[in-house]
XYZ file of C-alpha atoms in Angstrom:
124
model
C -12.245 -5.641 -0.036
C -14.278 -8.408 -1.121
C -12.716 -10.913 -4.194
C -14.122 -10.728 -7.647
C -15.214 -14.274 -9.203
C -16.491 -14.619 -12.588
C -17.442 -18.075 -14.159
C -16.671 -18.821 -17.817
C -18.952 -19.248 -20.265
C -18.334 -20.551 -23.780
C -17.674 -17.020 -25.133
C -15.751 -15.431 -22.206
C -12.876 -16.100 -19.334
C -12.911 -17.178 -15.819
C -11.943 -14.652 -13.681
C -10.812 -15.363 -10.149
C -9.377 -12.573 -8.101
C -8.927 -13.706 -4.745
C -7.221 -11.702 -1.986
C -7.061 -14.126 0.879
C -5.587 -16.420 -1.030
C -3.277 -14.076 -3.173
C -4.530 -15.694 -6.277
C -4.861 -13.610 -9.572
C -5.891 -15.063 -12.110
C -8.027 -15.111 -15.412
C -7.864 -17.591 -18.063
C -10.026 -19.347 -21.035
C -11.874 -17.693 -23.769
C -11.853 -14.229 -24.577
C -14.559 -12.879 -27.183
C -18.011 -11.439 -25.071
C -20.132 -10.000 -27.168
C -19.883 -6.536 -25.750
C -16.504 -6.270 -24.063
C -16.715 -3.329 -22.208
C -19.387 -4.242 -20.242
C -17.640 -7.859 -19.162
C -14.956 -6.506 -18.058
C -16.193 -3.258 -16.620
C -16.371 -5.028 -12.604
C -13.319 -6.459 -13.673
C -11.190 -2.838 -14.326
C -13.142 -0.953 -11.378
C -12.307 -3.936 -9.119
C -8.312 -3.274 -10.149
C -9.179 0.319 -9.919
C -10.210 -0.177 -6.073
C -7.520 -2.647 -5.109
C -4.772 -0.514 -6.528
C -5.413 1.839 -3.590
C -4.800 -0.703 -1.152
C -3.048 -3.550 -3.017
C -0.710 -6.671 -1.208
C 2.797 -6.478 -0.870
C 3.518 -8.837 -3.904
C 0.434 -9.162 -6.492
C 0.700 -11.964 -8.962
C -1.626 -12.376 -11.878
C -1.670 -15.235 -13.952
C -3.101 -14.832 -17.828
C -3.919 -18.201 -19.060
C -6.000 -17.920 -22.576
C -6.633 -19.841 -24.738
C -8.027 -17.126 -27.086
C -8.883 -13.498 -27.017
C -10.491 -11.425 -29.426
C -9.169 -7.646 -30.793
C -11.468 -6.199 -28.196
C -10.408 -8.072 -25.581
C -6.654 -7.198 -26.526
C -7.143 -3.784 -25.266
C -8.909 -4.611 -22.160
C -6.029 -7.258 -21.819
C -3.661 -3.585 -21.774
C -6.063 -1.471 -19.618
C -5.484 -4.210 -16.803
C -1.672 -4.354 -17.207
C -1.453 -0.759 -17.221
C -3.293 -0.681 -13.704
C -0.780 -3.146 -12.486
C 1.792 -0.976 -14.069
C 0.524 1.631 -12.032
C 0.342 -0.538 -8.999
C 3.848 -1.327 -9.109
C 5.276 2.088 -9.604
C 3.295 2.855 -6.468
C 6.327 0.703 -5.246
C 4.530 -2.831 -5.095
C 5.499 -6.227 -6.080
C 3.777 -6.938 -9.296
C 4.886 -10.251 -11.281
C 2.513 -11.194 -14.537
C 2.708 -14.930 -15.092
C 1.389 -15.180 -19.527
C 0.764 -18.758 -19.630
C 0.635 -19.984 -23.711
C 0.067 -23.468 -24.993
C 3.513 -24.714 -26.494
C 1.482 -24.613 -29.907
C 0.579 -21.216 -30.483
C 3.123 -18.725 -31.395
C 0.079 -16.375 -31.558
C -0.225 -16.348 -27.925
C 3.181 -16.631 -27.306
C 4.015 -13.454 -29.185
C 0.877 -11.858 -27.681
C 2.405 -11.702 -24.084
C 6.024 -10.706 -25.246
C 4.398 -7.789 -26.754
C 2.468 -6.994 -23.687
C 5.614 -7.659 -21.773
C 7.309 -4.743 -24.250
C 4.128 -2.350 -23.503
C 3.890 -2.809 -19.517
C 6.832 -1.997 -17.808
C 6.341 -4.825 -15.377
C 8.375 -8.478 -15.189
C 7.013 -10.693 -16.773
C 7.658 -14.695 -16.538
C 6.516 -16.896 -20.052
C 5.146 -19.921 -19.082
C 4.657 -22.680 -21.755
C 2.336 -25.228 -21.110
């Protein structure tokens, strides 16, 4: 399975999902103009490496800022990682937040709550 990179642009994340080097991660911006079709590679991409994940799969969430429509994308990719993991994986979600916004703070403790996988806090 090949890895999935996606540059950022002013209006949406980075997205680096790379398998040889067991790195997970998207971060930035989150507010593309039509969602669904951004993160579409993203989701099927998950969807496909679900059925053959890694032992231990650790994806970091580092934004800055995501929109309502992102926020349920945001879900649809823990929820596949939820899956993953009851599948009887190793799947850790690192929710990185800047040490000034409670927003984004509260944001991953209440994905934490939804997705029934650990999750570490990470203030930066």
């Amino acid at each position: 399975m090949n890895s999935l990179k996606i540059h950022a642009t002013d209006d949406s994340p980075e997205i680096n999902f790379d398998i040889e080097n067991k790195v997970f991660e998207i971060s930035g911006k989150s507010l593309p103009e039509d969602v669904n079709a951004f993160y579409s590679p993203v989701l099927e991409w998950l969807s496909e490496y679900s059925g053959n994940p890694l032992s231990e799969t650790v994806v970091s969430f580092r934004f800055n800022y995501f929109n309502t429509a992102s926020s349920k994308i945001i879900l649809d990719i823990l929820l596949i990682l939820e899956d993953i993991s009851n599948k009887g994986n190793e799947v850790k979600v690192k929710w990185y937040y800047p040490g000034y916004d409670e927003d984004m703070k509260e944001a991953g403790e209440e994905y934490s709550e939804m997705a029934e996988i650990p999750f570490e806090h990470i203030r930066y």
